[in-house]
Short mmCIF file of C-alpha atoms and ligand atoms in Angstrom, two decimals:
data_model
loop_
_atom_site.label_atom_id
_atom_site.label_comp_id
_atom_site.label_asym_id
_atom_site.label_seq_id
_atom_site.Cartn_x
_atom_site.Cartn_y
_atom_site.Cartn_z
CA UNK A 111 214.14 2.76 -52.37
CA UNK A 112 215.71 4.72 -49.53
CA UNK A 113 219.65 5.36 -49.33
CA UNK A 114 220.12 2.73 -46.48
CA UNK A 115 218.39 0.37 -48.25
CA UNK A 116 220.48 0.68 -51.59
CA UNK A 117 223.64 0.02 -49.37
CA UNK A 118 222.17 -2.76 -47.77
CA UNK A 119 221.27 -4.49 -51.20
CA UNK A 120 224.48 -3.41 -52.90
CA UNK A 121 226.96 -4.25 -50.26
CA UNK A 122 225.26 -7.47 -49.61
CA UNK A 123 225.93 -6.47 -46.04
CA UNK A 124 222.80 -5.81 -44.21
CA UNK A 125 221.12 -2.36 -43.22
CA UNK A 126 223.16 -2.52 -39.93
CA UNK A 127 226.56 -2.10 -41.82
CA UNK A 128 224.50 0.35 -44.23
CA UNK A 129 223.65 2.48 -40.77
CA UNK A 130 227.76 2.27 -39.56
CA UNK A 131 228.31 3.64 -42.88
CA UNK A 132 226.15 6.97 -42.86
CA UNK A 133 227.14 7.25 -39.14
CA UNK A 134 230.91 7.49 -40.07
CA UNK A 135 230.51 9.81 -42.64
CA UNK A 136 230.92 7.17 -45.67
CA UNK A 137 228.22 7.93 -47.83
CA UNK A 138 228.24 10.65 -50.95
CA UNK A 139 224.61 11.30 -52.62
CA UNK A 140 224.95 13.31 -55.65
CA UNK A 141 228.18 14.89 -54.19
CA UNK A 142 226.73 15.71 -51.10
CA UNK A 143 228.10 14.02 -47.79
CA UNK A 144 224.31 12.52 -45.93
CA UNK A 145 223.86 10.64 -42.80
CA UNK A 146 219.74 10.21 -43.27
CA UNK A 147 219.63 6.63 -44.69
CA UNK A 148 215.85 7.29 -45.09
CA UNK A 149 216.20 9.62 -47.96
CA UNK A 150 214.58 8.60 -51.33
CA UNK A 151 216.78 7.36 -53.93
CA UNK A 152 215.81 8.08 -57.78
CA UNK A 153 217.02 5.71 -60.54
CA UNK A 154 219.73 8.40 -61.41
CA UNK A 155 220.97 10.00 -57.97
CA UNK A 156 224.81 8.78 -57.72
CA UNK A 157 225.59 7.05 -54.49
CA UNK A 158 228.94 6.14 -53.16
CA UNK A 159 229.37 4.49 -49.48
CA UNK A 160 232.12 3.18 -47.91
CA UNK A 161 234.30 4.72 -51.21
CA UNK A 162 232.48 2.14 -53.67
CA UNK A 163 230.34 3.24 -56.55
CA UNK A 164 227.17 1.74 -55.63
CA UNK A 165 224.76 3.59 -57.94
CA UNK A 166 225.22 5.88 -60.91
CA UNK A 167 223.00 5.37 -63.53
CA UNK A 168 223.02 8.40 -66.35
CA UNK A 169 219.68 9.56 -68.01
CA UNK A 170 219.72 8.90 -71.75
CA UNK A 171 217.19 10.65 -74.29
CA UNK A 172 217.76 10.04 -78.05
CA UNK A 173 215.57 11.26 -80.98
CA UNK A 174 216.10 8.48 -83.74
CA UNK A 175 214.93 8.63 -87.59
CA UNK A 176 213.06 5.20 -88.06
CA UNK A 177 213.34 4.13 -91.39
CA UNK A 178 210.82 1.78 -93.06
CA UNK A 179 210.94 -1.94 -92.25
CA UNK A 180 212.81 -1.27 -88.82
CA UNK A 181 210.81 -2.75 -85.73
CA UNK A 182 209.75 -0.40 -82.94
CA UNK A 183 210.59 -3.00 -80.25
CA UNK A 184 213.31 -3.34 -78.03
CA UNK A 185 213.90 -6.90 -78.77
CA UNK A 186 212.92 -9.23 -81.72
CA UNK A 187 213.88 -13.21 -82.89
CA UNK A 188 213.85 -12.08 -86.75
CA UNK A 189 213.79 -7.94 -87.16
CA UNK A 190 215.70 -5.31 -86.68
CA UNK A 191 215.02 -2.92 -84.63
CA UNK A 192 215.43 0.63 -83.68
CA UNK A 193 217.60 -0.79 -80.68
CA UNK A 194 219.62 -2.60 -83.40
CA UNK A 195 220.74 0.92 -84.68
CA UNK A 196 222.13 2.06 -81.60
CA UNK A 197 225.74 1.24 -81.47
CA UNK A 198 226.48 1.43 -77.92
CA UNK A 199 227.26 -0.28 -74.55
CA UNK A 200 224.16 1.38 -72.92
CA UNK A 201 221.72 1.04 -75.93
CA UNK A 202 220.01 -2.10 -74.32
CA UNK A 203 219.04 0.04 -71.61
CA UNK A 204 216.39 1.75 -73.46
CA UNK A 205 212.69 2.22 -74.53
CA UNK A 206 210.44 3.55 -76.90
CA UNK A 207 208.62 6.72 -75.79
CA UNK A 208 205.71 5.49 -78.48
CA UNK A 209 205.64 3.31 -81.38
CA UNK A 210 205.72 3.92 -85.30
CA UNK A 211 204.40 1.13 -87.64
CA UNK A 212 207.38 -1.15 -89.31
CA UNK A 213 206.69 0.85 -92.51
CA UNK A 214 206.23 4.25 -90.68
CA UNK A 215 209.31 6.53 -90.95
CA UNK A 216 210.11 8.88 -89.05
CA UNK A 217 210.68 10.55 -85.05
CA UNK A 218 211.23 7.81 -82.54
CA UNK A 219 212.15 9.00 -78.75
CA UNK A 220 213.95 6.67 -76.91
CA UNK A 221 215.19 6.90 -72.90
CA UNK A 222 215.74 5.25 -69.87
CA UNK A 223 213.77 7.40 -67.99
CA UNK A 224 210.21 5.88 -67.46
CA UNK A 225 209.10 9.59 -65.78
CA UNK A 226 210.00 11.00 -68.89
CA UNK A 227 208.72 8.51 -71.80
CA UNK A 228 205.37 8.21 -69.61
CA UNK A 229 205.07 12.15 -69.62
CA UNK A 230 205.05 11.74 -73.31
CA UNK A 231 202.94 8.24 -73.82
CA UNK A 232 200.06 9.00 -71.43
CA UNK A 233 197.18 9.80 -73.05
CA UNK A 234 195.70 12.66 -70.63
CA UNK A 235 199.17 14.47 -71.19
CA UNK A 236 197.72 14.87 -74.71
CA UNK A 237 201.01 15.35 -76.68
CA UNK A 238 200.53 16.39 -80.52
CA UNK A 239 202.54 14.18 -83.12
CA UNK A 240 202.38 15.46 -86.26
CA UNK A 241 202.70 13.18 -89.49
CA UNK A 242 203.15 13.96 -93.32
CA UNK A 243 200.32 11.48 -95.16
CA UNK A 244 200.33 10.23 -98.50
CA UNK A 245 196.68 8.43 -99.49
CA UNK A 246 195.74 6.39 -102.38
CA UNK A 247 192.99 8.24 -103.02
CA UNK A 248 191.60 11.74 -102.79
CA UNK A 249 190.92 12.98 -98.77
CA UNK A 250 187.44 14.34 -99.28
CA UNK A 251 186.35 17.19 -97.13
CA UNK A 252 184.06 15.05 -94.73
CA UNK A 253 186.99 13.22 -93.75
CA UNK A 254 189.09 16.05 -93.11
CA UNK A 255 185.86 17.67 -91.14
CA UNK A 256 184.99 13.98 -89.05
CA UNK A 257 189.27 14.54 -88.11
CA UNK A 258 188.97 17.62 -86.75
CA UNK A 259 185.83 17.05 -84.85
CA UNK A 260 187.21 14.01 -83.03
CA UNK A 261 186.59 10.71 -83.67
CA UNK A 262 185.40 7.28 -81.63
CA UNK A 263 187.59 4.80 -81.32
CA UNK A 264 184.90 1.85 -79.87
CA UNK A 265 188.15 -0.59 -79.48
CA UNK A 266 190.13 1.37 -76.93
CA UNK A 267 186.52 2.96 -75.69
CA UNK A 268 187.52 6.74 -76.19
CA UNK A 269 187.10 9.71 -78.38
CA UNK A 270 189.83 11.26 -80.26
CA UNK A 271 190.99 15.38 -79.43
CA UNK A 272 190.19 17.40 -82.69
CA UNK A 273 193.58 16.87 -85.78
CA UNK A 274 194.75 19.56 -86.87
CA UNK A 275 194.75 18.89 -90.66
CA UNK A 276 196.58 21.11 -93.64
CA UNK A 277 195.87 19.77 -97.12
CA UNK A 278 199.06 19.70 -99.32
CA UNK A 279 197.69 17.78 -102.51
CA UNK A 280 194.58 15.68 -102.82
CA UNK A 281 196.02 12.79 -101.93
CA UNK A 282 198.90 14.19 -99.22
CA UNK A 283 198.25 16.07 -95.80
CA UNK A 284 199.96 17.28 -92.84
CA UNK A 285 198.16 16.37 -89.86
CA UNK A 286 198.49 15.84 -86.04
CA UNK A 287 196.89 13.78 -82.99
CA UNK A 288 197.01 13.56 -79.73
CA UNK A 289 196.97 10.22 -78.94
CA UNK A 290 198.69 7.11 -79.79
CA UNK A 291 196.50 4.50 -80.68
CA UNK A 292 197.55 1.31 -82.71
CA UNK A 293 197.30 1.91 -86.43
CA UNK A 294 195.36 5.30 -85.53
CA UNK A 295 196.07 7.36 -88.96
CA UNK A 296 195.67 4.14 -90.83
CA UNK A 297 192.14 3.83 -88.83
CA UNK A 298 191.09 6.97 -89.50
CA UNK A 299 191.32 7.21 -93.63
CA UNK A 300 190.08 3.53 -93.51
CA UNK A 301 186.90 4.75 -92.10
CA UNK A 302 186.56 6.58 -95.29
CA UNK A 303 187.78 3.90 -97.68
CA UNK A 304 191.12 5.65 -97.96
CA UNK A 305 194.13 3.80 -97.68
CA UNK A 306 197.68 5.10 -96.17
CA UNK A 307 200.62 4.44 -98.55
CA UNK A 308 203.09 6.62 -96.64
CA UNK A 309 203.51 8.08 -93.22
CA UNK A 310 206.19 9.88 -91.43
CA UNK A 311 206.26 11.39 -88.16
CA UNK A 312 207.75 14.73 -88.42
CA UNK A 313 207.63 15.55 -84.43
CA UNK A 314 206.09 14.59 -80.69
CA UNK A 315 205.49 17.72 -78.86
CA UNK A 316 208.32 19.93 -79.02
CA UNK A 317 210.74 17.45 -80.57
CA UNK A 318 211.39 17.80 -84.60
CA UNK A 319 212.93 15.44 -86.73
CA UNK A 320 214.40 18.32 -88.31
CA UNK A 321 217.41 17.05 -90.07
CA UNK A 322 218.40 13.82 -89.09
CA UNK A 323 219.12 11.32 -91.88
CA UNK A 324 217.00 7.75 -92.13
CA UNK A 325 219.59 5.38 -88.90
CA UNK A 326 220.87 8.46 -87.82
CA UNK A 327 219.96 9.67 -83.96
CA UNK A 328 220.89 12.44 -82.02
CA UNK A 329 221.55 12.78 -77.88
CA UNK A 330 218.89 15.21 -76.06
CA UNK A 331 220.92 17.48 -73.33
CA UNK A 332 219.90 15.62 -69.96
N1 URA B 574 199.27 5.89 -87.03
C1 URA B 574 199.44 4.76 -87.76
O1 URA B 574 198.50 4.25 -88.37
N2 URA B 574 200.68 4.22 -87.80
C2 URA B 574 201.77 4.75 -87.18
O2 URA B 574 202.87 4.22 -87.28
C3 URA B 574 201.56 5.92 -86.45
C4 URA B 574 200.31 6.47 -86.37
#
């Protein structure tokens, strides 16, 4: 969307009136007084024309600790969800930057930038998540080699980047992906017969849970 043609839909006026407004000096993008209605709007420039506030949308990033049964959804007719815990006007506004199980705790990102979550969620930008794992039964060393090999993954047609995997106990690891495929950790120990009873995301690339209590989120500096 151009400048002109934000005026045009906000005023309700037409691109004509839009163009009498840049031409008399009307219109403030970002603080800055323009006359080129062909410049490229983003979703979070600030325009003002004609001294109305037509656009001024402010870019929200929030790390959020999930707790278990919570939804990672935006929306639900019966469960809560991570939204749900987000006591504000704006809150409806945003989206996950990847999932976590209901019974997953743990990091959640959420924005309203789409340039931002997608930077995170695609999987060629090949962001590490690391997770703390508790197992019913014993990881054997095969599985912990077959992890850090890579594994295939004949549902989504692709091949996993070598985990990095630290054994804690036998049945508890540390261990990080790169992608974010459904049920992926769970996946992975089933292949060996090993069943995930607990799993919590510690961070997604450089973001840490560090502190934050089970509900409790934290803004990002935009
Ligand atoms: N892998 C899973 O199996 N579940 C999650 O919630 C996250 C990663």
């Amino acid at each position: 969307m151009t400048v002109s043609q934000l005026i045009a839909k906000r005023t309700g006026l037409g691109k004509r009136h839009a163009k009498k407004l840049l031409e008399s000096g009307q219109v403030i993008l970002n603080d800055q007084l323009v006359t080129d209605g062909t410049l490229p709007l983003g979703k979070f420039d600030h325009l003002t024309a004609g001294g109305e506030m037509l656009q001024a949308n402010t870019p929200r990033y929030l790390l959020l600790h999930k707790p278990a049964g919570i939804l990672s959804a935006t929306t639900d007719p019966t469960h809560k969800t991570v939204i749900d815990l987000i006591d504000e006007p704006w809150a409806s506004e945003l989206h996950l930057a990847g999932r976590l199980d209901r019974a997953t705790t743990g990091l959640v990102i959420l924005t309203n930038d789409s340039t931002f979550s997608e930077s995170l969620t695609q999987p060629g930008k090949k962001i590490p998540k690391t997770y703390l794992v508790h197992t019913d039964l014993p990881i054997p060393p095969e599985s912990i080699e077959k992890f850090r090999s890579g594994m295939s993954f004949k549902k989504e047609n692709t091949r996993s980047q070598p985990a990095t995997v630290d054994l804690l106990t036998d049945t508890s690891c540390r261990l990080t992906i790169y992608e974010g495929l459904h049920h992926q950790i769970k996946r992975m120990f089933l292949r060996f017969g090993i069943r995930v009873t607990k799993l919590h995301r510690e961070s997604i690339g450089p973001y840490q849970l560090a502190d934050l209590k089970p509900e409790q989120w934290v803004l990002l500096e935009s």
